[in-house]
Amino acid sequence: MDVEAKRIMALSISKLYSLRTQRGGLRLHRSLLLSMTMRAARDIYHTVQLLKDTEEEQVVPCAPDAATEEPMETDSPQTLIQTSKEVAMKPHEPKETLDEDKENRYASERQSRKRRGKTALEPDFLPLKKARMDTDEEKQHLQSEVLRTNNGNSCRQAETLTAFANRAIVAC
Amino acid sequence: MSVSFGGDEGGVNLTNFVCTSHHTADIISTVEFNHSGELLATGDKGGRVVIFQQETENKSQPQCRSEYNVYSTFQSHEPEFDYLKSLEIEEKINKIRWLPQKNAAQFLLSTNDKTIKLWKISERDKRPEGYNLKEEDGRYRDASTITTLRVPVFRPMDLMVEASPRRVFANAHTYHINSISVNSDNETYLSADDLRINLWHLEITDRSFNIVDIKPANMEELTEVITAAEFHPHQCNTFVYSSSKGTIRLCDMRASALCDKHSKLFEEPEDPSNRSFFSEIISSISDVKFSHNGRYMMTRDYLSVKIWDLNMENRPVETYQVHEYLRSKLCSLYENDCIFDKFECCWNGNDSVVMTGSYNNFFRMLDRTQRRDVTLEASRESCKPRQVLKPRRVCAGGKRKKDEISVDSLDFNKKILHTAWHPQENIIAVATTNNLYIFQEKVN
């Protein structure tokens, strides 16, 4: 699934680049749609990557803590799905009244402010032309944001995310 | 198998039809009948406008077979270069809109990405002859040979159709113009680009009023663009514009000078089970058209056509799937850019049937009153004499029946984006990439 997200991300970026050389000037509508799709794919991709990393780290502690994790289980999938929905359903952000705690709401708003416009495209994994001093800093920032939205570190979240993402990528 | 629907009144029967096709030099980019249906204008990627005129075999019999033949051709727009931004401006005609006829001449508005032009199309079938100082070929006569004085008279000549640009409305749009719409007051019209809508007076070219502006202060906060706009057919103060987010806003120009605040917002909640990476793209509205009676409007997004009642904002009254079998192919359609295709839609004269295009040179007719729909193909085969138009079926998956076409064999390069319906008769114009097909119901 993250392979699909990565593919769509790469595809979107190459289309955005080719838009610049097209006759008639930059097409605002098309570049908006491309960048929205690219961002949605990027967010899913990063979220999955992060979950994979945290999953690998916490395989051992999960088993003995099965009993104590019960209460979290009911909460976290919901919040995860809701926050992941925010990630993918950007246009509906203003409408969704977020019932979960303020931390998640704040995190999603931060994410929406952080989202860059088409004019400031900075593809993460394509070779960069100029040296960037703050690359690592940005990556940490993004990771910490995702951590906040995940509201914890339950390994059960990986399953619910997969379930959601499968629904999200029906078309693929 | 006959294709017949719509009932006795205004019904559409496309068996026993007449089809003509015209091969065009360039890719057709817009098609529009005038208000009487006698003229059909097409615009193409090369900036040319070709106008066809209906010619009836026997004018005394209204149901007789009629043909559309080329009436006038002219170069409307040329490629331009914006030196300030180092951008080329395409000459492709995005839209043509006819003005209602007021006198012997016909007027139309044609627009490319940046400039709108008002063209006058007039006929000349007489010319003055018998000048005193000139010969008939224009050469000046030797003054010494002139011994008598005569009055020049008008004599008939071969019909000549002249197109002349009467107004040029330029430099009012930063972004690409997607729509123009003539107001029912016959004095003003609107033009819409991605972020703004301007109101013009047909007589005044050096200024326009900005009536909608959705450009955010910070472009990085941009989330939606304007995709289409149209004036209400009867209420000169009302217009609608659609967005890339699948919403339609109805605005009343009496409310304020700048119509950023809508009077009505039409939006259907999204079906969460259909959520995907491409939900944004396929919900973007590519066309919006008022019904002739002004009570409804129709919107086209990538997979469906929706009919909205102007009095109900929270959901459409009717939804028709155009090619639902493409929903599972969105990823490939994203790859080959087809997912960005902007299909148009149109109403028939009495608003009982709507039509829109699809791929593989298919187009769809959706009968609202009889709840029936049909898929037809615009191809050379359809134009053979005495050929019955055969309804087409696409097989979404599983076992393919005889005469069905599987989704994977559809030709996505053959797309019908532009269709038009005669305002009174059952005559339709369907544009494939390089051909204009005109289908006409033939009544025996």
mmCIF file of N, CA and C in Angstrom, chain A residues 4-5 7-8 11-12 15 23-30 32-34 36-37 40-41 44 88-92 95 115-120 167-172, chain B residues 79 87-88 90-91 113 175-176 194-195 219-220 222-225 227 244-245 267 270 272-273 275-278 280-281 284 327-331 334-337 340 342:
data_model
loop_
_atom_site.group_PDB
_atom_site.id
_atom_site.type_symbol
_atom_site.label_atom_id
_atom_site.label_comp_id
_atom_site.label_asym_id
_atom_site.label_seq_id
_atom_site.Cartn_x
_atom_site.Cartn_y
_atom_site.Cartn_z
ATOM 1 N N GLU A 4 2.171 1.836 -3.381
ATOM 2 C CA GLU A 4 1.228 2.558 -4.231
ATOM 3 C C GLU A 4 1.296 4.042 -3.935
ATOM 4 N N ALA A 5 1.323 4.392 -2.657
ATOM 5 C CA ALA A 5 1.375 5.805 -2.274
ATOM 6 C C ALA A 5 2.638 6.449 -2.809
ATOM 7 N N ARG A 7 4.331 5.512 -5.383
ATOM 8 C CA ARG A 7 4.243 5.612 -6.845
ATOM 9 C C ARG A 7 3.414 6.821 -7.252
ATOM 10 N N ILE A 8 2.305 6.997 -6.567
ATOM 11 C CA ILE A 8 1.443 8.138 -6.898
ATOM 12 C C ILE A 8 2.147 9.448 -6.586
ATOM 13 N N LEU A 11 4.708 10.013 -9.336
ATOM 14 C CA LEU A 11 3.968 10.341 -10.563
ATOM 15 C C LEU A 11 3.478 11.789 -10.519
ATOM 16 N N SER A 12 2.918 12.174 -9.367
ATOM 17 C CA SER A 12 2.378 13.534 -9.223
ATOM 18 C C SER A 12 3.477 14.562 -9.377
ATOM 19 N N LYS A 15 4.568 14.934 -12.929
ATOM 20 C CA LYS A 15 3.547 15.670 -13.700
ATOM 21 C C LYS A 15 3.602 17.156 -13.382
ATOM 22 N N ARG A 23 3.006 24.482 -22.872
ATOM 23 C CA ARG A 23 2.631 25.701 -23.577
ATOM 24 C C ARG A 23 1.399 26.317 -22.922
ATOM 25 N N GLY A 24 1.376 27.607 -22.869
ATOM 26 C CA GLY A 24 0.189 28.270 -22.347
ATOM 27 C C GLY A 24 0.306 28.691 -20.902
ATOM 28 N N GLY A 25 1.441 28.415 -20.278
ATOM 29 C CA GLY A 25 1.604 28.859 -18.900
ATOM 30 C C GLY A 25 1.117 27.836 -17.900
ATOM 31 N N LEU A 26 1.435 28.073 -16.650
ATOM 32 C CA LEU A 26 1.089 27.141 -15.580
ATOM 33 C C LEU A 26 -0.427 27.055 -15.423
ATOM 34 N N ARG A 27 -0.940 25.832 -15.477
ATOM 35 C CA ARG A 27 -2.375 25.637 -15.325
ATOM 36 C C ARG A 27 -2.684 25.524 -13.846
ATOM 37 N N LEU A 28 -3.346 26.510 -13.317
ATOM 38 C CA LEU A 28 -3.574 26.546 -11.879
ATOM 39 C C LEU A 28 -4.423 25.373 -11.398
ATOM 40 N N HIS A 29 -5.492 25.077 -12.092
ATOM 41 C CA HIS A 29 -6.404 24.019 -11.676
ATOM 42 C C HIS A 29 -5.687 22.680 -11.643
ATOM 43 N N ARG A 30 -4.987 22.379 -12.696
ATOM 44 C CA ARG A 30 -4.308 21.088 -12.762
ATOM 45 C C ARG A 30 -3.231 20.980 -11.714
ATOM 46 N N LEU A 32 -3.117 22.456 -8.898
ATOM 47 C CA LEU A 32 -3.752 22.320 -7.583
ATOM 48 C C LEU A 32 -4.160 20.875 -7.344
ATOM 49 N N LEU A 33 -4.801 20.261 -8.317
ATOM 50 C CA LEU A 33 -5.235 18.872 -8.159
ATOM 51 C C LEU A 33 -4.043 17.935 -8.000
ATOM 52 N N LEU A 34 -3.008 18.178 -8.786
ATOM 53 C CA LEU A 34 -1.819 17.326 -8.698
ATOM 54 C C LEU A 34 -1.163 17.448 -7.333
ATOM 55 N N MET A 36 -2.534 18.341 -4.526
ATOM 56 C CA MET A 36 -3.384 17.749 -3.483
ATOM 57 C C MET A 36 -3.227 16.233 -3.465
ATOM 58 N N THR A 37 -3.207 15.647 -4.638
ATOM 59 C CA THR A 37 -3.051 14.199 -4.726
ATOM 60 C C THR A 37 -1.670 13.792 -4.224
ATOM 61 N N ALA A 40 -1.624 13.993 -0.429
ATOM 62 C CA ALA A 40 -2.370 12.899 0.195
ATOM 63 C C ALA A 40 -1.533 11.624 0.160
ATOM 64 N N ALA A 41 -0.916 11.370 -0.981
ATOM 65 C CA ALA A 41 -0.090 10.170 -1.104
ATOM 66 C C ALA A 41 1.131 10.262 -0.196
ATOM 67 N N ILE A 44 0.145 9.609 3.471
ATOM 68 C CA ILE A 44 -0.090 8.187 3.733
ATOM 69 C C ILE A 44 1.255 7.458 3.782
ATOM 70 N N ALA A 88 -6.300 12.869 4.741
ATOM 71 C CA ALA A 88 -6.703 12.578 3.364
ATOM 72 C C ALA A 88 -7.886 13.409 2.918
ATOM 73 N N MET A 89 -8.718 13.830 3.860
ATOM 74 C CA MET A 89 -9.930 14.550 3.464
ATOM 75 C C MET A 89 -9.767 16.022 3.765
ATOM 76 N N LYS A 90 -8.726 16.580 3.287
ATOM 77 C CA LYS A 90 -8.406 17.974 3.558
ATOM 78 C C LYS A 90 -9.549 18.942 3.299
ATOM 79 N N PRO A 91 -10.267 18.834 2.216
ATOM 80 C CA PRO A 91 -11.310 19.845 1.991
ATOM 81 C C PRO A 91 -12.394 19.849 3.052
ATOM 82 N N HIS A 92 -12.547 18.741 3.762
ATOM 83 C CA HIS A 92 -13.624 18.713 4.731
ATOM 84 C C HIS A 92 -13.168 19.137 6.109
ATOM 85 N N LYS A 95 -15.271 21.436 8.199
ATOM 86 C CA LYS A 95 -16.594 20.970 8.564
ATOM 87 C C LYS A 95 -16.564 19.941 9.664
ATOM 88 N N ARG A 115 1.021 22.717 5.198
ATOM 89 C CA ARG A 115 0.963 22.277 3.808
ATOM 90 C C ARG A 115 1.361 23.401 2.892
ATOM 91 N N ARG A 116 2.225 23.081 1.970
ATOM 92 C CA ARG A 116 2.768 24.129 1.124
ATOM 93 C C ARG A 116 1.954 24.263 -0.150
ATOM 94 N N GLY A 117 1.991 25.463 -0.690
ATOM 95 C CA GLY A 117 1.300 25.690 -1.962
ATOM 96 C C GLY A 117 2.117 25.165 -3.122
ATOM 97 N N LYS A 118 1.514 25.284 -4.281
ATOM 98 C CA LYS A 118 2.201 24.760 -5.461
ATOM 99 C C LYS A 118 3.463 25.542 -5.761
ATOM 100 N N THR A 119 3.510 26.736 -5.309
ATOM 101 C CA THR A 119 4.662 27.562 -5.629
ATOM 102 C C THR A 119 5.896 27.171 -4.843
ATOM 103 N N ALA A 120 5.716 26.401 -3.787
ATOM 104 C CA ALA A 120 6.872 26.071 -2.957
ATOM 105 C C ALA A 120 7.041 24.574 -2.869
ATOM 106 N N ARG A 167 -9.277 1.072 2.378
ATOM 107 C CA ARG A 167 -10.522 1.730 1.943
ATOM 108 C C ARG A 167 -10.203 2.975 1.143
ATOM 109 N N ALA A 168 -9.152 3.655 1.568
ATOM 110 C CA ALA A 168 -8.825 4.933 0.943
ATOM 111 C C ALA A 168 -8.316 4.757 -0.472
ATOM 112 N N ILE A 169 -7.653 3.639 -0.697
ATOM 113 C CA ILE A 169 -7.048 3.479 -2.011
ATOM 114 C C ILE A 169 -7.826 2.446 -2.808
ATOM 115 N N VAL A 170 -9.130 2.532 -2.721
ATOM 116 C CA VAL A 170 -9.992 1.607 -3.434
ATOM 117 C C VAL A 170 -9.666 1.573 -4.906
ATOM 118 N N ALA A 171 -9.412 2.742 -5.460
ATOM 119 C CA ALA A 171 -9.226 2.853 -6.903
ATOM 120 C C ALA A 171 -7.999 2.109 -7.375
ATOM 121 N N CYS A 172 -7.016 1.978 -6.510
ATOM 122 C CA CYS A 172 -5.776 1.372 -6.967
ATOM 123 C C CYS A 172 -5.828 -0.116 -6.751
ATOM 124 N N PRO B 79 -1.810 32.876 -31.739
ATOM 125 C CA PRO B 79 -0.942 32.690 -30.566
ATOM 126 C C PRO B 79 -0.277 34.015 -30.201
ATOM 127 N N LEU B 87 5.511 34.014 -21.161
ATOM 128 C CA LEU B 87 4.576 32.916 -21.351
ATOM 129 C C LEU B 87 3.929 33.005 -22.709
ATOM 130 N N GLU B 88 3.739 31.839 -23.291
ATOM 131 C CA GLU B 88 3.015 31.831 -24.545
ATOM 132 C C GLU B 88 1.528 31.718 -24.221
ATOM 133 N N GLU B 90 -1.948 30.482 -25.568
ATOM 134 C CA GLU B 90 -2.475 29.596 -26.596
ATOM 135 C C GLU B 90 -3.632 30.232 -27.350
ATOM 136 N N GLU B 91 -3.731 29.905 -28.616
ATOM 137 C CA GLU B 91 -4.812 30.458 -29.434
ATOM 138 C C GLU B 91 -6.072 29.592 -29.392
ATOM 139 N N ASP B 113 -7.518 31.714 -23.700
ATOM 140 C CA ASP B 113 -7.190 31.784 -22.274
ATOM 141 C C ASP B 113 -7.229 33.191 -21.696
ATOM 142 N N TYR B 175 -5.508 34.731 -14.794
ATOM 143 C CA TYR B 175 -5.502 33.281 -14.925
ATOM 144 C C TYR B 175 -6.252 32.884 -16.193
ATOM 145 N N HIS B 176 -6.368 31.588 -16.427
ATOM 146 C CA HIS B 176 -6.917 31.127 -17.701
ATOM 147 C C HIS B 176 -8.435 31.156 -17.707
ATOM 148 N N ASP B 194 -9.708 30.997 -13.315
ATOM 149 C CA ASP B 194 -9.590 30.085 -12.178
ATOM 150 C C ASP B 194 -9.969 30.726 -10.852
ATOM 151 N N LEU B 195 -9.746 32.022 -10.739
ATOM 152 C CA LEU B 195 -9.959 32.640 -9.424
ATOM 153 C C LEU B 195 -10.919 33.830 -9.432
ATOM 154 N N MET B 219 -1.211 32.618 -1.606
ATOM 155 C CA MET B 219 -1.526 31.583 -2.601
ATOM 156 C C MET B 219 -1.261 30.174 -2.091
ATOM 157 N N GLU B 220 -0.451 30.057 -1.065
ATOM 158 C CA GLU B 220 -0.189 28.727 -0.542
ATOM 159 C C GLU B 220 -1.407 28.161 0.164
ATOM 160 N N LEU B 222 -4.357 28.231 -1.139
ATOM 161 C CA LEU B 222 -5.355 27.949 -2.172
ATOM 162 C C LEU B 222 -5.844 26.517 -2.065
ATOM 163 N N THR B 223 -7.172 26.356 -2.018
ATOM 164 C CA THR B 223 -7.709 25.002 -1.943
ATOM 165 C C THR B 223 -8.694 24.693 -3.065
ATOM 166 N N GLU B 224 -9.233 25.723 -3.682
ATOM 167 C CA GLU B 224 -10.159 25.441 -4.781
ATOM 168 C C GLU B 224 -10.105 26.543 -5.821
ATOM 169 N N VAL B 225 -10.496 26.169 -7.044
ATOM 170 C CA VAL B 225 -10.546 27.132 -8.138
ATOM 171 C C VAL B 225 -11.931 27.099 -8.771
ATOM 172 N N THR B 227 -14.272 26.553 -11.836
ATOM 173 C CA THR B 227 -14.150 25.713 -13.023
ATOM 174 C C THR B 227 -15.127 26.088 -14.133
ATOM 175 N N SER B 244 -13.608 23.383 -8.118
ATOM 176 C CA SER B 244 -12.857 22.140 -8.237
ATOM 177 C C SER B 244 -13.143 21.210 -7.065
ATOM 178 N N LYS B 245 -13.865 21.719 -6.062
ATOM 179 C CA LYS B 245 -14.184 20.875 -4.920
ATOM 180 C C LYS B 245 -15.562 20.246 -5.061
ATOM 181 N N GLU B 267 -24.059 21.580 -2.497
ATOM 182 C CA GLU B 267 -23.000 20.621 -2.225
ATOM 183 C C GLU B 267 -23.599 19.324 -1.735
ATOM 184 N N GLU B 270 -19.918 13.853 0.595
ATOM 185 C CA GLU B 270 -19.209 12.795 -0.110
ATOM 186 C C GLU B 270 -19.535 11.436 0.479
ATOM 187 N N PRO B 272 -18.354 8.302 1.904
ATOM 188 C CA PRO B 272 -17.044 7.903 2.442
ATOM 189 C C PRO B 272 -16.542 6.574 1.894
ATOM 190 N N SER B 273 -17.444 5.736 1.418
ATOM 191 C CA SER B 273 -16.979 4.441 0.907
ATOM 192 C C SER B 273 -16.278 4.576 -0.431
ATOM 193 N N ARG B 275 -14.045 6.903 -1.038
ATOM 194 C CA ARG B 275 -12.863 7.724 -0.796
ATOM 195 C C ARG B 275 -11.621 7.082 -1.405
ATOM 196 N N SER B 276 -10.796 7.906 -2.100
ATOM 197 C CA SER B 276 -9.536 7.382 -2.633
ATOM 198 C C SER B 276 -8.585 8.546 -2.811
ATOM 199 N N PHE B 277 -7.408 8.246 -3.282
ATOM 200 C CA PHE B 277 -6.437 9.303 -3.572
ATOM 201 C C PHE B 277 -6.998 10.287 -4.582
ATOM 202 N N PHE B 278 -7.888 9.802 -5.429
ATOM 203 C CA PHE B 278 -8.330 10.603 -6.563
ATOM 204 C C PHE B 278 -9.705 11.223 -6.359
ATOM 205 N N GLU B 280 -10.535 13.888 -4.878
ATOM 206 C CA GLU B 280 -10.497 15.329 -5.149
ATOM 207 C C GLU B 280 -10.697 15.592 -6.625
ATOM 208 N N ILE B 281 -9.930 14.850 -7.419
ATOM 209 C CA ILE B 281 -9.926 15.116 -8.852
ATOM 210 C C ILE B 281 -11.271 14.783 -9.475
ATOM 211 N N SER B 284 -14.184 17.264 -8.953
ATOM 212 C CA SER B 284 -14.089 18.587 -9.565
ATOM 213 C C SER B 284 -15.121 18.701 -10.682
ATOM 214 N N ARG B 327 -14.391 3.689 -12.357
ATOM 215 C CA ARG B 327 -14.003 3.981 -10.968
ATOM 216 C C ARG B 327 -12.854 3.101 -10.500
ATOM 217 N N SER B 328 -12.813 1.866 -10.998
ATOM 218 C CA SER B 328 -11.724 0.985 -10.571
ATOM 219 C C SER B 328 -10.455 1.213 -11.380
ATOM 220 N N LYS B 329 -10.506 2.110 -12.343
ATOM 221 C CA LYS B 329 -9.354 2.365 -13.212
ATOM 222 C C LYS B 329 -8.743 3.738 -12.986
ATOM 223 N N LEU B 330 -9.124 4.380 -11.897
ATOM 224 C CA LEU B 330 -8.714 5.773 -11.716
ATOM 225 C C LEU B 330 -7.202 5.928 -11.682
ATOM 226 N N CYS B 331 -6.514 4.934 -11.147
ATOM 227 C CA CYS B 331 -5.062 5.042 -11.062
ATOM 228 C C CYS B 331 -4.441 5.109 -12.455
ATOM 229 N N TYR B 334 -5.172 8.325 -14.055
ATOM 230 C CA TYR B 334 -4.323 9.385 -13.510
ATOM 231 C C TYR B 334 -2.981 9.371 -14.231
ATOM 232 N N GLU B 335 -2.473 8.177 -14.472
ATOM 233 C CA GLU B 335 -1.189 8.036 -15.157
ATOM 234 C C GLU B 335 -1.213 8.611 -16.558
ATOM 235 N N ASN B 336 -2.287 8.326 -17.294
ATOM 236 C CA ASN B 336 -2.325 8.810 -18.682
ATOM 237 C C ASN B 336 -3.025 10.158 -18.816
ATOM 238 N N ASP B 337 -3.273 10.808 -17.684
ATOM 239 C CA ASP B 337 -3.843 12.166 -17.632
ATOM 240 C C ASP B 337 -5.306 12.250 -18.032
ATOM 241 N N PHE B 340 -8.049 14.050 -15.910
ATOM 242 C CA PHE B 340 -8.194 15.506 -15.918
ATOM 243 C C PHE B 340 -9.077 16.001 -17.070
ATOM 244 N N LYS B 342 -11.983 17.307 -19.214
ATOM 245 C CA LYS B 342 -13.144 18.108 -18.810
ATOM 246 C C LYS B 342 -14.292 17.877 -19.783
#
